[in-house]
Structures are given as C-alpha cells and as structure tokens.
Amino acid sequence: MSNELAEFIRAIPKAELHIHIEGSLEPALIFALAQRNGIALAYSSVEALRAAYAFTNLQSFLDIYYAGASVLITEQDFHDMAWAYFERAHADHVIHAELFFDPQTHTERGVDIGVVIRGLKRACDAARTQFGLRARLILCFLRHLSEAEAIATLDAAKPYLADIIGVGLDSSELGHPPEKFTRVFAMARELGLHVVAHAGEEGPPEYIWSALDVLQVERIDHGVRSIQDERLMQRLIASGMALTVCPLSNIKLCVFQQLGEHNLKRMLERGVRVTINSDDPAYFGGYLNENYLETAAALDLDRDQIIQLARNSIEAAFTTTSERRADLDTLAAYCMKA
Ligand code: ADE
Ligand code: ZN
C-alpha cells in the first residue's frame, strides 16, 4: 500500500460500532488495577499474561477475557479503562464510538451495575468535551447465561436507561442461539432501546436469520458467515443491514486463517453494508486503525472502498439525523481535501 493511502486511512473520520470496552483492557492496566485493588492474578508479569494470548477459538479467548475483567471493582476503574480506549480512539480519528459492556461479568462478582455505568458514562462525557468524540453505551447480555438472568440485568439497568442507547448479545455463540433471548429483546425494544446481536461469528447462518427475524436486530455483529447463504446475502443487501466486522479478531480467533482469506472485500463488493471494527483490541493486536490498515493491505482495498467503509460506519451508527448529517459532512470535507 502507498504511504499516501496509509495516511489517508489513518486520518479518515470514522465510527467504531463494535468494541467491547472490557476488551480494551491492556495487560499493563490489568496489572495496575490488580495492584490498586489488592487482587491476585494467575500471571506473574505483563509478559506472562501477554504470552497467554494465543487463542484457538472464541471460548479460549473468553476464558482469559473474563479473568482480565476481574480486576475492575470501582467506578474509577471503569472510567480509567474507558478513558484509555478514548485516547486511542481519538488518535485513530474516531468521531463516534458505541461501546459494548458486559454488566453480568461484574455483577456476578458483587460489583453494582450503577458503579459500572457511572464510571463508563463519566469517561464518555469527558471524551465528548476533551476530544469532541461522541460516545454511547450498549449493554450486552451474556448468552451463555439464562434469559432470566438477562431479564434481571435489564431490570437492574432501568434507573440508568438514559445512559444506554441499546442492548446487544455476546459471549459463547455456539449452542446459544438468538431465540434463547426472544423475550428480553422484546422488552428492550419496548423500552425504546436499539438492539444488536453477535451472530455468524462462529455460529451458522441460521443464527443470523433468527437475530434478524426473532430478535429484530438493527445491526449484526460479525455476520461473516452470511456469505454461506445466498438468500441471506440477498436479504442483507436489500435491507441495507449493517455488519460490524472485526478482521483482526477473526484472525486471532481462527474464524479465518489469514487476513488475505477474509470475505470483507467480497461482501463489500456485493453491496453489503460492511463496517470495520476492533472488537477486543487489547487482545487481538490492534485498535481501529490497525484493523483498517492491515485489512486494506491484505485485501488490496482502494481509496473509494476505504471511504465506503467509513461512510458505512457513520450511516449504521445509532445517531440522530442531524448527528449523522454532521458526521457525513465531516467525512465529505476530509475526502475533498485529502
Ligand atoms: N465478548 C467479547 N468479545 C467477543 C466476541 N468477539 N464474540 C463474542 N463475545 C465477545
Ligand atoms: Zn464482539
């Protein structure tokens, strides 16, 4: 890739729609928070922890990811984690970010959901004032737990609904199809929340169908297995359904063996509204710009395709009409002069 295209990619205004904030916890911060909170870790050093980041599938990652999140105790911890992400995102020219968080990972350990949300919200507000970066929160239900537990989590979040823009569904996909969460998603929609779900990361196209038809999601997180089902592809294209694709994550979790085999470009060229995202950047070897840059290099994406990806991210964001128009104007102004 030319230096010129790399520079264009680095500075293009973009939205990030698929980032698990607990997946932005860098090893150094995990150790600092463990020390601050008097928590013993199973690893003796930052290097030893990093050496454990060799994953064979989603579950092998989730086991380490949940262990890493166990150092988060206070409102300040959640703030500090999100703030570190916003510094990185701002450097990557992210103008709008929607952060997934997993309250059940914390409430299970006795941390109040209010502590989690207040800490994250304070960082979101600071990102807006200090960086002009607009940030929103999406509460994810852990799909390996029961629907009753998801409903209890939604109930516990009710005092904080003004601080949450939507709900999502994450954790172990295989064996936990979207329809397991039919009622809680209906409740969330009834509350006026946006709804998204991870589907088709490791799971089959049937999970994407049920996320669309049963949960009535507005975006599909990952969705890379859509390409195995031509009727589903037609549905995605016709409806303009966005996929929040996470290329480096897919490589680290062995969804594809190499970036050059990734189907992002094929889906983009078919007219699917594909976006690029980082998923769990502290674990998968890169924040948003590394995802753009490495994908562009491996798949030989051109300038117009980069613009399309950035535009897709802005169009698929949960923003108001005037916010979306402002973000599209920012993008257009950048493309005119760069
Ligand atoms: N939680 C954090 N990252 C995830 C991913 N890639 N898939 C499912 N659940 C997750
Ligand atoms: Zn994810």
Coordinates of N, CA, C and O in Angstrom, one line a residue, residues 28-182:
A28 N -0.9 -4.0 30.9 CA -0.3 -3.1 31.9 C -1.4 -2.5 32.8 O -1.2 -2.4 34.0
L29 N -2.6 -2.2 32.2 CA -3.7 -1.6 33.1 C -4.3 -2.8 33.9 O -4.6 -2.5 35.1
I30 N -4.3 -4.0 33.4 CA -4.8 -5.1 34.3 C -3.9 -5.2 35.5 O -4.4 -5.3 36.6
F31 N -2.6 -5.2 35.3 CA -1.7 -5.3 36.5 C -1.8 -4.1 37.4 O -1.8 -4.2 38.6
A32 N -2.0 -2.9 36.8 CA -2.1 -1.7 37.7 C -3.4 -1.7 38.5 O -3.4 -1.4 39.7
L33 N -4.5 -2.1 37.9 CA -5.7 -2.2 38.6 C -5.7 -3.3 39.7 O -6.3 -3.2 40.8
A34 N -5.1 -4.5 39.3 CA -5.0 -5.6 40.3 C -4.2 -5.1 41.5 O -4.6 -5.4 42.7
Q35 N -3.2 -4.3 41.3 CA -2.4 -3.8 42.4 C -3.2 -2.8 43.2 O -3.3 -2.9 44.5
R36 N -3.9 -1.9 42.5 CA -4.7 -0.9 43.2 C -5.8 -1.5 44.1 O -6.1 -1.0 45.1
N37 N -6.4 -2.7 43.6 CA -7.5 -3.3 44.3 C -7.1 -4.5 45.1 O -7.9 -5.2 45.7
G38 N -5.8 -4.8 45.2 CA -5.3 -5.9 46.0 C -5.8 -7.3 45.5 O -6.2 -8.1 46.3
I39 N -5.8 -7.4 44.2 CA -6.3 -8.7 43.6 C -5.1 -9.5 43.1 O -4.2 -8.9 42.4
A40 N -5.1 -10.8 43.4 CA -4.0 -11.6 42.9 C -4.3 -12.1 41.5 O -5.5 -12.5 41.2
L41 N -3.4 -12.1 40.6 CA -3.6 -12.6 39.2 C -2.9 -13.9 39.1 O -1.9 -14.2 39.8
A42 N -3.4 -14.7 38.1 CA -2.8 -16.0 37.9 C -1.5 -15.9 37.1 O -0.8 -16.9 36.9
Y43 N -1.1 -14.7 36.7 CA 0.1 -14.5 35.9 C 1.1 -13.6 36.6 O 0.7 -12.7 37.3
S44 N 2.4 -13.9 36.5 CA 3.4 -13.2 37.3 C 3.8 -11.9 36.7 O 4.3 -11.0 37.4
S45 N 3.6 -11.6 35.4 CA 4.0 -10.4 34.8 C 3.2 -10.1 33.6 O 2.4 -10.9 33.1
V46 N 3.3 -8.8 33.1 CA 2.7 -8.4 31.9 C 3.0 -9.3 30.7 O 2.2 -9.7 30.0
E47 N 4.3 -9.7 30.7 CA 4.8 -10.5 29.6 C 4.1 -11.9 29.7 O 3.7 -12.5 28.6
A48 N 4.0 -12.5 30.9 CA 3.5 -13.8 31.1 C 2.0 -13.8 30.7 O 1.5 -14.7 30.0
L49 N 1.3 -12.7 31.0 CA -0.1 -12.6 30.6 C -0.2 -12.5 29.1 O -1.0 -13.2 28.5
R50 N 0.6 -11.6 28.5 CA 0.5 -11.5 27.1 C 0.8 -12.8 26.3 O 0.2 -13.1 25.3
A51 N 1.7 -13.6 26.9 CA 2.1 -14.9 26.3 C 0.9 -15.8 26.3 O 0.9 -16.8 25.5
A52 N -0.1 -15.6 27.2 CA -1.3 -16.5 27.2 C -2.3 -16.1 26.1 O -3.3 -16.8 25.9
Y53 N -2.0 -15.0 25.4 CA -3.0 -14.6 24.4 C -2.7 -15.4 23.1 O -2.5 -14.8 22.0
A54 N -2.9 -16.6 23.1 CA -2.8 -17.5 21.9 C -4.1 -18.3 21.9 O -4.2 -19.2 22.6
F55 N -5.0 -17.8 21.1 CA -6.3 -18.4 21.1 C -6.6 -19.3 19.9 O -6.0 -19.2 18.9
T56 N -7.4 -20.3 20.2 CA -7.7 -21.3 19.1 C -9.2 -21.1 18.6 O -9.5 -21.6 17.6
N57 N -10.0 -20.5 19.5 CA -11.4 -20.2 19.1 C -12.0 -19.2 20.1 O -11.2 -18.7 20.9
L58 N -13.2 -18.9 19.9 CA -13.9 -17.8 20.8 C -13.8 -18.2 22.3 O -13.4 -17.3 23.1
Q59 N -14.1 -19.4 22.6 CA -14.1 -19.8 24.0 C -12.7 -19.6 24.7 O -12.6 -19.2 25.8
S60 N -11.7 -20.0 24.0 CA -10.3 -19.9 24.6 C -10.0 -18.5 24.9 O -9.2 -18.2 25.8
F61 N -10.5 -17.6 24.1 CA -10.3 -16.1 24.3 C -11.2 -15.7 25.5 O -10.7 -15.0 26.4
L62 N -12.5 -16.1 25.5 CA -13.4 -15.6 26.5 C -12.9 -15.9 27.9 O -13.1 -15.2 28.9
D63 N -12.3 -17.1 28.1 CA -11.8 -17.5 29.4 C -10.8 -16.5 30.0 O -10.9 -16.2 31.1
I64 N -9.9 -16.1 29.1 CA -8.9 -15.1 29.5 C -9.5 -13.7 29.7 O -9.1 -13.0 30.6
Y65 N -10.4 -13.4 28.8 CA -11.0 -12.1 28.8 C -11.8 -11.9 30.1 O -11.7 -10.8 30.8
Y66 N -12.6 -12.9 30.5 CA -13.3 -12.7 31.8 C -12.4 -12.6 33.0 O -12.6 -11.9 34.0
A67 N -11.3 -13.4 32.9 CA -10.3 -13.3 34.0 C -9.7 -11.9 34.1 O -9.5 -11.3 35.2
G68 N -9.4 -11.3 33.0 CA -8.8 -10.0 32.9 C -9.8 -9.0 33.5 O -9.4 -8.0 34.3
A69 N -11.1 -9.1 33.3 CA -12.1 -8.2 33.7 C -12.3 -8.2 35.2 O -12.9 -7.3 35.8
S70 N -11.7 -9.2 35.9 CA -11.9 -9.4 37.3 C -11.2 -8.4 38.2 O -11.5 -8.2 39.4
V71 N -10.3 -7.6 37.6 CA -9.6 -6.5 38.3 C -10.5 -5.2 38.4 O -10.1 -4.3 39.1
L72 N -11.6 -5.2 37.7 CA -12.4 -4.0 37.7 C -13.4 -4.0 38.9 O -14.3 -4.8 39.0
I73 N -13.2 -3.0 39.8 CA -14.0 -3.0 41.0 C -14.7 -1.7 41.2 O -15.9 -1.7 41.5
T74 N -14.0 -0.6 41.1 CA -14.6 0.7 41.4 C -15.0 1.5 40.2 O -14.6 1.2 39.1
E75 N -15.8 2.5 40.5 CA -16.3 3.4 39.4 C -15.1 4.0 38.6 O -15.0 4.1 37.4
Q76 N -14.0 4.3 39.4 CA -12.8 4.9 38.8 C -12.1 3.9 37.9 O -11.6 4.3 36.8
D77 N -12.2 2.6 38.2 CA -11.6 1.6 37.4 C -12.3 1.6 36.0 O -11.6 1.5 34.9
F78 N -13.6 1.6 36.0 CA -14.4 1.6 34.7 C -14.1 2.8 33.9 O -13.9 2.8 32.7
H79 N -14.0 4.0 34.7 CA -13.7 5.2 34.0 C -12.3 5.1 33.3 O -12.1 5.5 32.2
D80 N -11.3 4.6 34.1 CA -9.9 4.6 33.6 C -9.8 3.7 32.4 O -9.0 4.0 31.4
M81 N -10.5 2.6 32.4 CA -10.5 1.7 31.3 C -11.0 2.3 30.0 O -10.4 2.3 29.0
A82 N -12.2 3.0 30.2 CA -12.8 3.6 29.0 C -12.0 4.8 28.5 O -11.9 5.0 27.3
W83 N -11.4 5.5 29.5 CA -10.6 6.7 29.1 C -9.4 6.3 28.3 O -9.1 6.9 27.2
A84 N -8.8 5.2 28.7 CA -7.6 4.7 27.9 C -8.0 4.4 26.5 O -7.3 4.7 25.5
Y85 N -9.2 3.8 26.3 CA -9.7 3.5 25.0 C -10.0 4.8 24.2 O -9.6 4.9 23.0
F86 N -10.6 5.8 24.8 CA -10.9 7.0 24.1 C -9.6 7.7 23.6 O -9.6 8.3 22.6
E87 N -8.6 7.6 24.4 CA -7.3 8.3 24.0 C -6.8 7.6 22.7 O -6.4 8.3 21.7
R88 N -6.9 6.3 22.6 CA -6.5 5.5 21.4 C -7.5 5.8 20.3 O -7.0 6.0 19.1
A89 N -8.8 5.8 20.6 CA -9.7 6.0 19.5 C -9.6 7.4 18.9 O -9.7 7.6 17.7
H90 N -9.4 8.4 19.7 CA -9.2 9.8 19.2 C -8.0 9.9 18.3 O -8.0 10.5 17.3
A91 N -6.9 9.2 18.7 CA -5.7 9.2 17.9 C -6.0 8.5 16.5 O -5.3 8.8 15.5
D92 N -6.9 7.6 16.5 CA -7.3 6.9 15.3 C -8.4 7.7 14.5 O -9.0 7.1 13.5
H93 N -8.7 8.9 14.9 CA -9.7 9.7 14.2 C -11.1 9.1 14.3 O -11.9 9.2 13.3
V94 N -11.4 8.5 15.4 CA -12.8 8.0 15.6 C -13.6 9.2 16.1 O -13.2 9.9 17.1
I95 N -14.7 9.5 15.4 CA -15.5 10.7 15.8 C -16.8 10.2 16.6 O -17.4 11.0 17.2
H96 N -17.1 8.9 16.5 CA -18.3 8.4 17.2 C -18.0 6.9 17.5 O -17.5 6.2 16.7
A97 N -18.3 6.6 18.8 CA -18.0 5.2 19.3 C -19.2 4.7 20.1 O -19.8 5.4 20.9
E98 N -19.5 3.4 19.8 CA -20.6 2.8 20.6 C -19.9 1.6 21.3 O -19.4 0.7 20.7
L99 N -19.9 1.7 22.6 CA -19.1 0.8 23.5 C -20.0 -0.3 24.0 O -21.0 0.0 24.7
F100 N -19.7 -1.6 23.8 CA -20.4 -2.7 24.4 C -19.8 -2.8 25.8 O -18.6 -2.6 26.0
F101 N -20.6 -3.1 26.8 CA -20.1 -3.5 28.1 C -21.0 -4.7 28.6 O -22.1 -4.9 28.2
D102 N -20.4 -5.5 29.4 CA -20.9 -6.8 29.9 C -21.2 -6.7 31.4 O -20.4 -7.2 32.2
P103 N -22.4 -6.1 31.8 CA -22.6 -5.9 33.3 C -22.5 -7.2 34.1 O -22.1 -7.2 35.2
Q104 N -23.0 -8.3 33.5 CA -23.1 -9.6 34.2 C -21.7 -10.1 34.7 O -21.6 -10.7 35.7
T105 N -20.7 -9.7 33.9 CA -19.3 -10.1 34.3 C -18.9 -9.5 35.6 O -18.1 -10.0 36.3
H106 N -19.5 -8.3 35.9 CA -19.2 -7.6 37.1 C -20.2 -7.8 38.2 O -19.8 -8.0 39.3
T107 N -21.5 -7.8 37.9 CA -22.5 -8.0 38.9 C -22.3 -9.4 39.6 O -22.5 -9.6 40.8
E108 N -21.9 -10.4 38.8 CA -21.6 -11.8 39.3 C -20.6 -11.7 40.4 O -20.5 -12.6 41.3
R109 N -19.7 -10.7 40.3 CA -18.6 -10.6 41.3 C -19.0 -9.7 42.4 O -18.1 -9.3 43.3
G110 N -20.2 -9.2 42.5 CA -20.7 -8.3 43.5 C -20.5 -6.8 43.2 O -20.7 -6.0 44.1
V111 N -20.1 -6.5 42.0 CA -20.0 -5.1 41.6 C -21.4 -4.6 41.2 O -22.0 -5.2 40.4
D112 N -21.8 -3.5 41.7 CA -23.1 -2.9 41.4 C -23.1 -2.4 40.0 O -22.2 -1.8 39.5
I113 N -24.2 -2.6 39.3 CA -24.3 -2.2 37.9 C -24.2 -0.6 37.8 O -23.7 -0.1 36.8
G114 N -24.6 0.1 38.8 CA -24.5 1.5 38.8 C -23.1 2.0 38.8 O -22.7 3.0 38.2
V115 N -22.2 1.2 39.5 CA -20.8 1.5 39.5 C -20.2 1.4 38.1 O -19.4 2.3 37.7
V116 N -20.6 0.4 37.4 CA -20.1 0.1 36.1 C -20.6 1.3 35.1 O -19.7 1.9 34.5
I117 N -21.9 1.5 35.2 CA -22.4 2.5 34.2 C -21.9 3.9 34.5 O -21.6 4.7 33.6
R118 N -21.9 4.3 35.8 CA -21.5 5.6 36.1 C -20.0 5.9 35.7 O -19.6 6.9 35.2
G119 N -19.2 4.9 35.9 CA -17.7 5.0 35.6 C -17.6 5.2 34.1 O -16.8 6.1 33.6
L120 N -18.3 4.3 33.3 CA -18.2 4.4 31.8 C -18.8 5.7 31.3 O -18.2 6.4 30.4
K121 N -19.9 6.1 31.9 CA -20.6 7.4 31.4 C -19.7 8.6 31.7 O -19.6 9.5 30.8
R122 N -19.0 8.6 32.8 CA -18.1 9.8 33.1 C -17.0 9.9 32.0 O -16.7 11.0 31.6
A123 N -16.5 8.7 31.6 CA -15.5 8.7 30.6 C -16.1 9.2 29.2 O -15.4 9.9 28.5
C124 N -17.3 8.7 28.9 CA -17.9 9.1 27.7 C -18.1 10.6 27.6 O -17.9 11.3 26.6
D125 N -18.6 11.2 28.8 CA -18.8 12.6 28.8 C -17.4 13.4 28.6 O -17.4 14.4 27.9
A126 N -16.4 12.9 29.2 CA -15.1 13.5 29.1 C -14.6 13.4 27.7 O -13.9 14.4 27.2
A127 N -14.8 12.3 27.0 CA -14.4 12.1 25.6 C -15.0 13.2 24.7 O -14.4 13.7 23.8
R128 N -16.3 13.5 25.0 CA -17.0 14.5 24.3 C -16.4 15.9 24.5 O -16.2 16.6 23.5
T129 N -16.2 16.2 25.7 CA -15.7 17.6 26.0 C -14.2 17.7 25.6 O -13.9 18.7 25.0
Q130 N -13.4 16.7 25.8 CA -12.0 16.9 25.6 C -11.6 16.6 24.1 O -10.7 17.2 23.6
F131 N -12.3 15.6 23.5 CA -11.9 15.2 22.1 C -12.9 15.5 21.1 O -12.7 15.3 19.9
G132 N -14.1 15.9 21.5 CA -15.2 16.1 20.5 C -15.7 14.7 20.0 O -16.3 14.6 18.9
L133 N -15.3 13.7 20.7 CA -15.7 12.3 20.3 C -17.0 11.9 21.0 O -17.1 11.9 22.2
R134 N -18.0 11.6 20.2 CA -19.3 11.3 20.7 C -19.3 9.8 21.1 O -19.0 9.0 20.2
A135 N -19.8 9.4 22.3 CA -19.7 8.0 22.7 C -21.0 7.6 23.4 O -21.6 8.4 24.1
R136 N -21.4 6.4 23.1 CA -22.7 5.8 23.6 C -22.4 4.4 24.1 O -21.4 3.8 23.8
L137 N -23.3 3.9 25.0 CA -23.1 2.6 25.6 C -24.2 1.6 25.2 O -25.4 2.0 25.1
I138 N -23.7 0.4 24.9 CA -24.7 -0.7 24.6 C -24.4 -1.8 25.6 O -23.3 -2.3 25.7
L139 N -25.5 -2.1 26.3 CA -25.4 -3.2 27.4 C -25.6 -4.5 26.7 O -26.6 -4.8 26.0
C140 N -24.6 -5.4 26.9 CA -24.7 -6.7 26.3 C -25.1 -7.8 27.3 O -24.6 -7.8 28.5
F141 N -26.0 -8.7 26.9 CA -26.3 -9.9 27.7 C -25.3 -11.0 27.4 O -25.0 -11.2 26.2
L142 N -24.9 -11.7 28.4 CA -24.0 -12.9 28.2 C -24.9 -14.1 27.8 O -25.7 -14.5 28.6
R143 N -24.7 -14.6 26.6 CA -25.6 -15.6 26.0 C -25.3 -17.0 26.6 O -26.2 -17.8 26.5
H144 N -24.2 -17.2 27.3 CA -24.0 -18.5 28.0 C -24.8 -18.6 29.3 O -25.0 -19.6 29.8
L145 N -25.4 -17.4 29.7 CA -26.2 -17.4 30.9 C -27.7 -17.5 30.5 O -28.0 -17.4 29.3
S146 N -28.6 -17.6 31.4 CA -30.0 -17.8 31.1 C -30.7 -16.5 30.6 O -30.2 -15.4 30.9
E147 N -31.9 -16.7 30.0 CA -32.6 -15.5 29.7 C -33.2 -14.8 30.9 O -33.3 -13.6 31.0
A148 N -33.5 -15.6 32.0 CA -34.0 -15.0 33.2 C -32.9 -14.1 33.8 O -33.2 -13.0 34.3
E149 N -31.6 -14.5 33.7 CA -30.6 -13.6 34.2 C -30.4 -12.3 33.3 O -30.1 -11.3 33.9
A150 N -30.7 -12.5 32.0 CA -30.6 -11.3 31.2 C -31.8 -10.3 31.5 O -31.6 -9.1 31.6
I151 N -32.9 -10.9 31.8 CA -34.1 -10.0 32.2 C -33.8 -9.3 33.5 O -34.1 -8.1 33.7
A152 N -33.2 -10.0 34.5 CA -32.8 -9.4 35.8 C -31.8 -8.3 35.5 O -31.8 -7.2 36.2
T153 N -30.9 -8.5 34.6 CA -29.9 -7.4 34.3 C -30.6 -6.2 33.6 O -30.3 -5.1 34.0
L154 N -31.5 -6.4 32.7 CA -32.2 -5.3 32.1 C -33.0 -4.6 33.2 O -33.0 -3.3 33.2
D155 N -33.6 -5.3 34.1 CA -34.3 -4.6 35.3 C -33.4 -3.8 36.1 O -33.7 -2.7 36.4
A156 N -32.2 -4.3 36.4 CA -31.3 -3.6 37.2 C -30.8 -2.3 36.5 O -30.3 -1.4 37.2
A157 N -30.8 -2.4 35.2 CA -30.3 -1.2 34.4 C -31.4 -0.1 34.2 O -31.0 1.0 33.8
K158 N -32.6 -0.4 34.7 CA -33.7 0.6 34.4 C -33.4 2.0 35.0 O -33.7 3.0 34.3
P159 N -32.8 2.1 36.1 CA -32.5 3.5 36.6 C -31.5 4.2 35.7 O -31.4 5.5 35.8
Y160 N -30.8 3.5 34.8 CA -29.7 4.1 34.0 C -30.1 4.1 32.5 O -29.2 4.3 31.7
L161 N -31.3 3.9 32.2 CA -31.7 3.8 30.8 C -31.3 5.1 29.9 O -31.0 4.9 28.8
A162 N -31.3 6.2 30.6 CA -30.9 7.4 29.9 C -29.5 7.4 29.4 O -29.1 8.1 28.5
D163 N -28.7 6.5 30.0 CA -27.2 6.5 29.7 C -26.9 5.3 28.7 O -25.7 5.1 28.4
I164 N -27.9 4.6 28.3 CA -27.7 3.4 27.5 C -28.5 3.6 26.2 O -29.6 4.0 26.2
I165 N -27.8 3.3 25.1 CA -28.5 3.5 23.8 C -29.2 2.2 23.3 O -30.1 2.3 22.4
G166 N -28.6 1.1 23.7 CA -29.2 -0.2 23.2 C -28.7 -1.4 24.0 O -28.0 -1.2 25.0
V167 N -29.2 -2.5 23.5 CA -28.7 -3.8 24.1 C -28.1 -4.7 23.0 O -28.5 -4.6 21.8
G168 N -27.2 -5.5 23.4 CA -26.5 -6.5 22.5 C -26.5 -7.9 23.1 O -26.9 -8.1 24.3
L169 N -25.9 -8.8 22.4 CA -25.8 -10.2 22.8 C -24.4 -10.7 22.5 O -24.0 -10.7 21.3
D170 N -23.7 -11.1 23.5 CA -22.3 -11.6 23.2 C -22.0 -12.8 24.1 O -22.8 -13.4 24.6
S171 N -20.7 -13.2 24.1 CA -20.1 -14.4 24.7 C -20.3 -15.6 23.8 O -20.5 -15.4 22.6
S172 N -20.3 -16.8 24.4 CA -20.2 -18.1 23.6 C -21.4 -18.3 22.7 O -22.5 -18.4 23.2
E173 N -21.1 -18.2 21.4 CA -22.2 -18.3 20.4 C -22.8 -19.7 20.2 O -24.0 -19.8 20.3
L174 N -21.9 -20.6 20.0 CA -22.4 -22.0 19.6 C -23.2 -22.6 20.7 O -22.7 -22.6 21.9
G175 N -24.4 -23.1 20.4 CA -25.2 -23.7 21.5 C -26.1 -22.7 22.2 O -26.9 -23.1 23.0
H176 N -25.9 -21.4 21.9 CA -26.8 -20.3 22.5 C -27.4 -19.4 21.4 O -27.0 -18.3 21.2
P177 N -28.3 -20.0 20.7 CA -28.9 -19.2 19.5 C -29.7 -18.0 20.0 O -30.1 -17.9 21.1
P178 N -29.8 -17.0 19.1 CA -30.5 -15.8 19.4 C -31.9 -16.0 20.1 O -32.3 -15.3 21.0
E179 N -32.6 -17.0 19.6 CA -34.0 -17.2 20.0 C -34.1 -17.5 21.5 O -35.2 -17.4 22.1
K180 N -33.0 -17.9 22.1 CA -33.0 -18.1 23.6 C -33.3 -16.8 24.3 O -33.7 -16.8 25.5
F181 N -33.1 -15.6 23.6 CA -33.3 -14.3 24.3 C -34.5 -13.5 23.7 O -34.5 -12.3 23.7
T182 N -35.5 -14.2 23.1 CA -36.6 -13.6 22.5 C -37.3 -12.6 23.4 O -37.6 -11.4 23.0

